[in-house]
PDB file of C-alpha atoms in Angstrom:
ATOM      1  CA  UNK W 155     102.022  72.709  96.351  1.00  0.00           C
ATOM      2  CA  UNK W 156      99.106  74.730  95.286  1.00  0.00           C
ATOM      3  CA  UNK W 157      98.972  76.444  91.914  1.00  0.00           C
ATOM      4  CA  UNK W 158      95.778  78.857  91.562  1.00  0.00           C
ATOM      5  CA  UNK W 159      95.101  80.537  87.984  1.00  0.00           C
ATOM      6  CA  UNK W 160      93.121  83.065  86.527  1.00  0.00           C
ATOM      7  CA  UNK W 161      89.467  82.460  88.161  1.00  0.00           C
ATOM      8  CA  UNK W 162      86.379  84.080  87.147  1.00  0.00           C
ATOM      9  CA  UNK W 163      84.986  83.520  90.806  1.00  0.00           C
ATOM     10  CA  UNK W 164      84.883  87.265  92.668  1.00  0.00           C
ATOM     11  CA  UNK W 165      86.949  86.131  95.105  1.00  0.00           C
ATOM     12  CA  UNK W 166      89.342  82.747  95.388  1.00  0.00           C
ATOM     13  CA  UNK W 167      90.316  81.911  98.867  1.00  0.00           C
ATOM     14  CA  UNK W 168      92.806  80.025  99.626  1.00  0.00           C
ATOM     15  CA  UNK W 169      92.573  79.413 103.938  1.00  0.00           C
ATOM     16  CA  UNK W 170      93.633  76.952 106.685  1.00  0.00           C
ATOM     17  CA  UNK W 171      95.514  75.014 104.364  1.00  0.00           C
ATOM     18  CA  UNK W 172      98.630  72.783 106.389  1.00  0.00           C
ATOM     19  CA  UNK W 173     101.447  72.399 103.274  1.00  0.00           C
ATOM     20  CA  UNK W 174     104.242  70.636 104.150  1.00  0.00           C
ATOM     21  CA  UNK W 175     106.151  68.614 103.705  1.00  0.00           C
ATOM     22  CA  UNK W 176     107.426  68.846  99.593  1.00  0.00           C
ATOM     23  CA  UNK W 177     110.790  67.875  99.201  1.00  0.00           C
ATOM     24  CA  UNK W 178     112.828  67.954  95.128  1.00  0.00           C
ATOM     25  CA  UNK W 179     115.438  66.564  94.201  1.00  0.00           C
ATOM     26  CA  UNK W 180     114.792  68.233  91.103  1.00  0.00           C
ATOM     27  CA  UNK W 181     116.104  71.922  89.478  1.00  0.00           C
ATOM     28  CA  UNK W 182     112.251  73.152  89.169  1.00  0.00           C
ATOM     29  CA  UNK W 183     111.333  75.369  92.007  1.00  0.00           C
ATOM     30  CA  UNK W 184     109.824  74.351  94.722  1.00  0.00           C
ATOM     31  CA  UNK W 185     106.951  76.727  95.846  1.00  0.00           C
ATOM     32  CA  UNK W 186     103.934  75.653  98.265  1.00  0.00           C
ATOM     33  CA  UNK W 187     101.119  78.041  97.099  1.00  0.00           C
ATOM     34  CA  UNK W 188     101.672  79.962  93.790  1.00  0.00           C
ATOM     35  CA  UNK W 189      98.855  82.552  92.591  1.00  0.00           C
ATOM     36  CA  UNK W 190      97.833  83.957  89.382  1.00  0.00           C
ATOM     37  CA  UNK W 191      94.537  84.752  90.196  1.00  0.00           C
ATOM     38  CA  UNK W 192      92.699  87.935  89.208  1.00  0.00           C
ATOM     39  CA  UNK W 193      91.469  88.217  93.309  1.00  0.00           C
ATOM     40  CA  UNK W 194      92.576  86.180  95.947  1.00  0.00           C
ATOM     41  CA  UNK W 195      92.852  85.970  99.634  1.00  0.00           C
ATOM     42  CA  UNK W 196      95.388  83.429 100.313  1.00  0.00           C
ATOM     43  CA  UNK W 197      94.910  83.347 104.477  1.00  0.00           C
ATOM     44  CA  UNK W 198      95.262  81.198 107.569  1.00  0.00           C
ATOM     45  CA  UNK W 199      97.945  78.667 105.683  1.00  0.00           C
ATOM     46  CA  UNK W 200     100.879  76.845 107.737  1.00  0.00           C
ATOM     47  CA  UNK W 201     103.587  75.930 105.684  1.00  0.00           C
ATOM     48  CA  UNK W 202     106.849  74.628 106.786  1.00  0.00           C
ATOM     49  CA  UNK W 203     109.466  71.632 105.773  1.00  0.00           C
ATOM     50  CA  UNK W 204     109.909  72.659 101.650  1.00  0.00           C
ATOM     51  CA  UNK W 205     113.298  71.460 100.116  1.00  0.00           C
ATOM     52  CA  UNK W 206     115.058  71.382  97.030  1.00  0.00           C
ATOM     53  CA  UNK W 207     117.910  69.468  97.407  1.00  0.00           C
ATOM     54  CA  UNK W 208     119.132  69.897  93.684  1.00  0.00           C
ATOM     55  CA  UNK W 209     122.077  72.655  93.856  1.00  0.00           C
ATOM     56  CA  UNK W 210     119.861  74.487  91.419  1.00  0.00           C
ATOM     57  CA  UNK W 211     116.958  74.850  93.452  1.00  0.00           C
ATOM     58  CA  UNK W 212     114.908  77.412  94.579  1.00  0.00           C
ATOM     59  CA  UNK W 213     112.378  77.177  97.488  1.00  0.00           C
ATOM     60  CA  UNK W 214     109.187  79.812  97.945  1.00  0.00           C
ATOM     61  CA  UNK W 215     106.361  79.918 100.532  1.00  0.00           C
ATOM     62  CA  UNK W 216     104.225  81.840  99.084  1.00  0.00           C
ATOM     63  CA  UNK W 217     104.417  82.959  95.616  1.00  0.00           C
ATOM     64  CA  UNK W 218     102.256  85.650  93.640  1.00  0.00           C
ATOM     65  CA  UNK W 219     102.920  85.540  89.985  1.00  0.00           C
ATOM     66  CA  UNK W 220      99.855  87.914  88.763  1.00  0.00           C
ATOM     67  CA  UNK W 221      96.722  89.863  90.113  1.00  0.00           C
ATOM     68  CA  UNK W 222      94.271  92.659  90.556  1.00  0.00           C
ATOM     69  CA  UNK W 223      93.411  92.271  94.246  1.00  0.00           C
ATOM     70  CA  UNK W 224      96.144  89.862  96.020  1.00  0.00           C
ATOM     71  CA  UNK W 225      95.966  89.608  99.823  1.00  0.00           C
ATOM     72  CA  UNK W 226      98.072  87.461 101.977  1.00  0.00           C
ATOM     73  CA  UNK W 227      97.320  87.568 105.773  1.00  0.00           C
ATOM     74  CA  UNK W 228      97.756  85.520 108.593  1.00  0.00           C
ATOM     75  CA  UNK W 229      99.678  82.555 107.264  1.00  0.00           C
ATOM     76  CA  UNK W 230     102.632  80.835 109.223  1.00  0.00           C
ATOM     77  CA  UNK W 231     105.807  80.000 107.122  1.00  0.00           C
ATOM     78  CA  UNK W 232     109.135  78.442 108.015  1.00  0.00           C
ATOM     79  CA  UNK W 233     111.749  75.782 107.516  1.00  0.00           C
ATOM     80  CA  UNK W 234     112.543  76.224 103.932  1.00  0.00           C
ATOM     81  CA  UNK W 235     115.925  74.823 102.797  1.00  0.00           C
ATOM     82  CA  UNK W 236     118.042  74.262 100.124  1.00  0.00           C
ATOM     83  CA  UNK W 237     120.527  72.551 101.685  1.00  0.00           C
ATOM     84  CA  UNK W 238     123.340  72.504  98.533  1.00  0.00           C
ATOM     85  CA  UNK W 239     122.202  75.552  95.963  1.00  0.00           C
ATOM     86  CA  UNK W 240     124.168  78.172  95.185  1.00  0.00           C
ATOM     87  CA  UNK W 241     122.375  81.386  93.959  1.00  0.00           C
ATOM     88  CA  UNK W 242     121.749  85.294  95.049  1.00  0.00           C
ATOM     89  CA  UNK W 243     118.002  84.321  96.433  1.00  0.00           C
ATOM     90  CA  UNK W 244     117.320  80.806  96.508  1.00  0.00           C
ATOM     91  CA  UNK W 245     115.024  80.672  99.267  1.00  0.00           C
ATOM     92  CA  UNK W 246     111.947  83.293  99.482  1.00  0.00           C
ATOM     93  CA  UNK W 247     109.236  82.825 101.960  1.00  0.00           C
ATOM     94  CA  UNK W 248     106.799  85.101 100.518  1.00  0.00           C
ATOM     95  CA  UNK W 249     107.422  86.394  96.736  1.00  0.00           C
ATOM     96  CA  UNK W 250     106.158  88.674  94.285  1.00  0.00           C
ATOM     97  CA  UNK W 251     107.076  89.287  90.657  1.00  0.00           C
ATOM     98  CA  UNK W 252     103.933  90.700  89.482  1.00  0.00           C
ATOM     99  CA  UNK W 253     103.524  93.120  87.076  1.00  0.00           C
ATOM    100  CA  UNK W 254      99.800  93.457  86.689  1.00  0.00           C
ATOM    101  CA  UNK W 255      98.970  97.193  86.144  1.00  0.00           C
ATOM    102  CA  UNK W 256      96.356  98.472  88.544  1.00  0.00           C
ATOM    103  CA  UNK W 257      97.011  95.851  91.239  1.00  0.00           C
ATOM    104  CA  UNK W 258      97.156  95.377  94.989  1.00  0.00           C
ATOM    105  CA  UNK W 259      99.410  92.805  97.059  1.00  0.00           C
ATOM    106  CA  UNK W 260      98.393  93.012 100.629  1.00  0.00           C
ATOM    107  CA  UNK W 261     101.177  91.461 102.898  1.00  0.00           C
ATOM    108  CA  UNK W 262      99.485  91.506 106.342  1.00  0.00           C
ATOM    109  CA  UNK W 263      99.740  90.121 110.058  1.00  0.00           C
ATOM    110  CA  UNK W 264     102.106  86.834 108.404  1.00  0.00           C
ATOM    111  CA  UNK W 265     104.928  85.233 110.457  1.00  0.00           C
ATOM    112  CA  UNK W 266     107.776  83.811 108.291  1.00  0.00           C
ATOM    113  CA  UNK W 267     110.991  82.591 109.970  1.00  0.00           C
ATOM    114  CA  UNK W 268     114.085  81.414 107.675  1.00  0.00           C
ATOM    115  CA  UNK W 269     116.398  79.680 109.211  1.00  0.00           C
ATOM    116  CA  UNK W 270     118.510  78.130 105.837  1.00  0.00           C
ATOM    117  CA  UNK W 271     121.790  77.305 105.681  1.00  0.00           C
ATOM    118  CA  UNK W 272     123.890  76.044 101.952  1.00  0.00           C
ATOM    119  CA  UNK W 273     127.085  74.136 101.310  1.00  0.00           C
ATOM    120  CA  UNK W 274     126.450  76.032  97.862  1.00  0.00           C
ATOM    121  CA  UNK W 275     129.358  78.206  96.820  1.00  0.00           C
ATOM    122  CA  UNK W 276     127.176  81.231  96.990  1.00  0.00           C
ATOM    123  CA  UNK W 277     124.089  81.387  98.855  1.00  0.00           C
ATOM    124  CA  UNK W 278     121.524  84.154  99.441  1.00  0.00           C
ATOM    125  CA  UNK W 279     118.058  84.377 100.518  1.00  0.00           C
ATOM    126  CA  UNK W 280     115.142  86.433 101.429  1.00  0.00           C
ATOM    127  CA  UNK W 281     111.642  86.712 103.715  1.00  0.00           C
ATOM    128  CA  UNK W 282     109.834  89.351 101.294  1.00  0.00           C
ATOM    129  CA  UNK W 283     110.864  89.880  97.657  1.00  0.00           C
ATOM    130  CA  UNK W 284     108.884  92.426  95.473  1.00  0.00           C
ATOM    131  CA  UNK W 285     109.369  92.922  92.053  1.00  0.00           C
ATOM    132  CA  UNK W 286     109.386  97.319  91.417  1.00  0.00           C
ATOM    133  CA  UNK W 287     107.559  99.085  89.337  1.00  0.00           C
ATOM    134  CA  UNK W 288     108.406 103.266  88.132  1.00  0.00           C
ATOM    135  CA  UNK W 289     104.422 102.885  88.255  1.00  0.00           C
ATOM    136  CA  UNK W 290     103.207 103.447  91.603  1.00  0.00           C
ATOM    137  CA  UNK W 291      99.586 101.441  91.165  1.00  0.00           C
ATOM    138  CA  UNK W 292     101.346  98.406  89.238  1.00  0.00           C
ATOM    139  CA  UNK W 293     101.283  95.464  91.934  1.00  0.00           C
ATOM    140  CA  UNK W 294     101.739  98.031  94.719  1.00  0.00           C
ATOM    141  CA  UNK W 295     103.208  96.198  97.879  1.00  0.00           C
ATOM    142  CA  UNK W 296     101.094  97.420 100.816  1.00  0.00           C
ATOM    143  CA  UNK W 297     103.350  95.617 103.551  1.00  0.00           C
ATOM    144  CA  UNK W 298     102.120  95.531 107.189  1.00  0.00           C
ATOM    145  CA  UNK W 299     101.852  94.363 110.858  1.00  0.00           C
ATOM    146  CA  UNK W 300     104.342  91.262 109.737  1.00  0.00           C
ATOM    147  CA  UNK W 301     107.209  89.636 111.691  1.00  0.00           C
ATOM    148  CA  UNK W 302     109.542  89.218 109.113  1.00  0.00           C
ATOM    149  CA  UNK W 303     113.031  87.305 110.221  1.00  0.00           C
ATOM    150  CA  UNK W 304     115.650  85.855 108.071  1.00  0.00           C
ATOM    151  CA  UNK W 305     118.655  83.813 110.427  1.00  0.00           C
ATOM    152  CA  UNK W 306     119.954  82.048 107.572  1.00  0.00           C
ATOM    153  CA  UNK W 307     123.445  81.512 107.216  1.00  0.00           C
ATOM    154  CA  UNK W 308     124.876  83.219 103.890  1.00  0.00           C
ATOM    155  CA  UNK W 309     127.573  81.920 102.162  1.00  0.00           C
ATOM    156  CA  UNK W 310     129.922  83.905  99.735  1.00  0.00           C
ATOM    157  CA  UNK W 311     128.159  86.769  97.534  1.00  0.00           C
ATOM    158  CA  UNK W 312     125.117  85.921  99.150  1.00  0.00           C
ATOM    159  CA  UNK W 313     122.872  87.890 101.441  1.00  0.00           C
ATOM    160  CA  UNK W 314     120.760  87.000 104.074  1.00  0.00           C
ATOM    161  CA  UNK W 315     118.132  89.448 103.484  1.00  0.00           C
ATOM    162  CA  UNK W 316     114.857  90.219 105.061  1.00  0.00           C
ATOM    163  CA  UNK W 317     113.364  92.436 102.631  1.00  0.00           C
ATOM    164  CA  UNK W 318     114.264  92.482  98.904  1.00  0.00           C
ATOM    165  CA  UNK W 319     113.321  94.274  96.201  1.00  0.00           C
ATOM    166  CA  UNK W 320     114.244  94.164  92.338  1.00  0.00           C
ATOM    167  CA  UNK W 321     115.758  97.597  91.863  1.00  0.00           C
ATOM    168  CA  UNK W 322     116.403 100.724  93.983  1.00  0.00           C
ATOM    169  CA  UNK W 323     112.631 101.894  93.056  1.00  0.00           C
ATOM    170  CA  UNK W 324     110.342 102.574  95.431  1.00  0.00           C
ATOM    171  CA  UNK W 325     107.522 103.714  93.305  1.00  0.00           C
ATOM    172  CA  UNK W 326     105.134 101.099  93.667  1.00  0.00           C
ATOM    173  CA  UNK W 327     105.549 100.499  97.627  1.00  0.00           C
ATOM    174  CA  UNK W 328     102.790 101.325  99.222  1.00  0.00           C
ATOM    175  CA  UNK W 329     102.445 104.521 101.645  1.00  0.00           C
ATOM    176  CA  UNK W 330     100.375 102.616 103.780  1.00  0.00           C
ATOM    177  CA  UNK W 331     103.302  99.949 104.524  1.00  0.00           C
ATOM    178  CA  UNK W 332     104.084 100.064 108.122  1.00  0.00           C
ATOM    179  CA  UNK W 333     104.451  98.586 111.963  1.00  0.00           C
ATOM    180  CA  UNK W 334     106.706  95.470 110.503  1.00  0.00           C
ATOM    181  CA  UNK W 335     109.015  93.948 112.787  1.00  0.00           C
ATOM    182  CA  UNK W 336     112.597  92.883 110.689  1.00  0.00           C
ATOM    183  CA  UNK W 337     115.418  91.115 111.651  1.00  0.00           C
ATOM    184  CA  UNK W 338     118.245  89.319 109.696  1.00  0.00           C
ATOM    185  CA  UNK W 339     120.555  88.227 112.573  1.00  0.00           C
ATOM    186  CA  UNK W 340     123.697  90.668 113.587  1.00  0.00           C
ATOM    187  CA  UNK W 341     124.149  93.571 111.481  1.00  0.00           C
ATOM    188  CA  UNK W 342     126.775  93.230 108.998  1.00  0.00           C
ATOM    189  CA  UNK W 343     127.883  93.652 104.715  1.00  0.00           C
ATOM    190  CA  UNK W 344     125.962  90.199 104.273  1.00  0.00           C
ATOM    191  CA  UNK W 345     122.679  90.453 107.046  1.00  0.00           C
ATOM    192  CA  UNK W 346     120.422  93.664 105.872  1.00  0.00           C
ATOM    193  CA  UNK W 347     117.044  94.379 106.897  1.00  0.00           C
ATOM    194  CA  UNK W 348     116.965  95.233 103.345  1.00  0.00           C
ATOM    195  CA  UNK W 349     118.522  94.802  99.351  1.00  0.00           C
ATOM    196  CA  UNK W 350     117.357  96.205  96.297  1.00  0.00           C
ATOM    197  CA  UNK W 351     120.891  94.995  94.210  1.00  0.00           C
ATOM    198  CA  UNK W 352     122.499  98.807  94.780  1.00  0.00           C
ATOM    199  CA  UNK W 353     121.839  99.472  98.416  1.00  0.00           C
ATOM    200  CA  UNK W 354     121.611  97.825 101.254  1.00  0.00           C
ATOM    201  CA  UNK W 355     120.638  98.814 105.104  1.00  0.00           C
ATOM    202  CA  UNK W 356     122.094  96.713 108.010  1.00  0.00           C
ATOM    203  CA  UNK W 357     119.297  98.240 110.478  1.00  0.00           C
ATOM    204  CA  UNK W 358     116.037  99.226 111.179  1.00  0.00           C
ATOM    205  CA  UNK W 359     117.685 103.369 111.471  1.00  0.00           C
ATOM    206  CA  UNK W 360     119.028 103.196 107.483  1.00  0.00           C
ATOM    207  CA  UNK W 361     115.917 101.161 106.193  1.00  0.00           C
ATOM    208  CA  UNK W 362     113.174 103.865 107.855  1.00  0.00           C
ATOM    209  CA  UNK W 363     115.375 106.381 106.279  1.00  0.00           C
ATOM    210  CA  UNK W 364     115.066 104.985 102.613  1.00  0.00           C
ATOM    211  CA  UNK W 365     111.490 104.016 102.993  1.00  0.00           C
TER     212      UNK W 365
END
């Protein structure tokens, strides 16, 4: 994949890339763009067929690892497997775990389809994955106009998961975050519209409410 540091240009843009496919047998993760970059527009990217076919592996689209000024718009992800790990959220299509203070992710106008299944004991996995923040302007998640669907097939403790976050604060996503469309197959204990490891909300009625 593509790994983008710290970058004293204004703006690094990452656009029209096609990324596929990368298959591991290794335990490393597997991850077709993955940003540290101070600013960054990482746009117009297709990326489909990543697998790690290690039963330690973990598969992400899109991952954001720092940033002041993050945006990710417009990019096409899907068919992401790991078709024998076992894990809570092996397979994210776009991920942050950012913790730059002052920061903006802009998640906008992407369409990411999972469709994963695992013959791993437990299996979980996830379209959007945020890491919280009791700070509202540390890597605030402005999250809109996305189709966001997760049909994978979980297996044990697992979920199947559209939107994820790291804990049940909500500090740090934005106000602005709106007009998403999320699905995670038929309602039910192990397909939510959305997790943050205490609560969890089968449809769209319960995750409005919390958000």
């Amino acid at each position: 994949g593509l790994t983008l540091g710290s970058s004293n240009q204004a703006t690094l843009a990452v656009t029209q890339n096609l990324v596929d496919p990368i298959t591991s047998s290794g335990a490393a993760a597997v991850t077709a763009i993955s940003s540290a970059a101070a600013t960054v527009n990482i746009a117009k990217n297709k990326i489909y067929d990543l697998s790690g076919t290690n039963a330690g592996s973990t598969v992400n689209g899109i991952l954001v690892t720092a940033g002041t000024t993050v945006t990710v718009a417009n990019n096409l992800i899907g068919n992401l497997t790991a078709p024998a790990a076992s894990g809570a959220d092996v397979i994210r299509g776009i991920s942050s775990t950012s913790t730059t203070a002052t920061s903006n992710l802009n998640v906008s106008f992407n369409t990411i389809y999972l469709n994963a299944s695992s013959t791993g004991t437990n299996f979980g996995s996830s379209v959007v994955v945020h890491t919280t923040s009791a700070t509202a302007t540390t890597a605030a998640l402005n999250l809109r106009n996305n189709i966001i669907v997760n049909a994978s097939t979980p297996n044990g403790t697992g979920l199947t998961a559209a939107y994820r976050r790291s804990s049940t604060t909500l500090t740090n996503f934005g106000a602005t975050s709106n007009n998403n469309l999320l699905y995670a197959g038929t309602p039910g204990a192990s397909r939510v519209i959305f997790y943050d490891g205490t609560n969890s909300d089968q449809t769209l009625g319960g995750y409005k409410s919390r958000v």
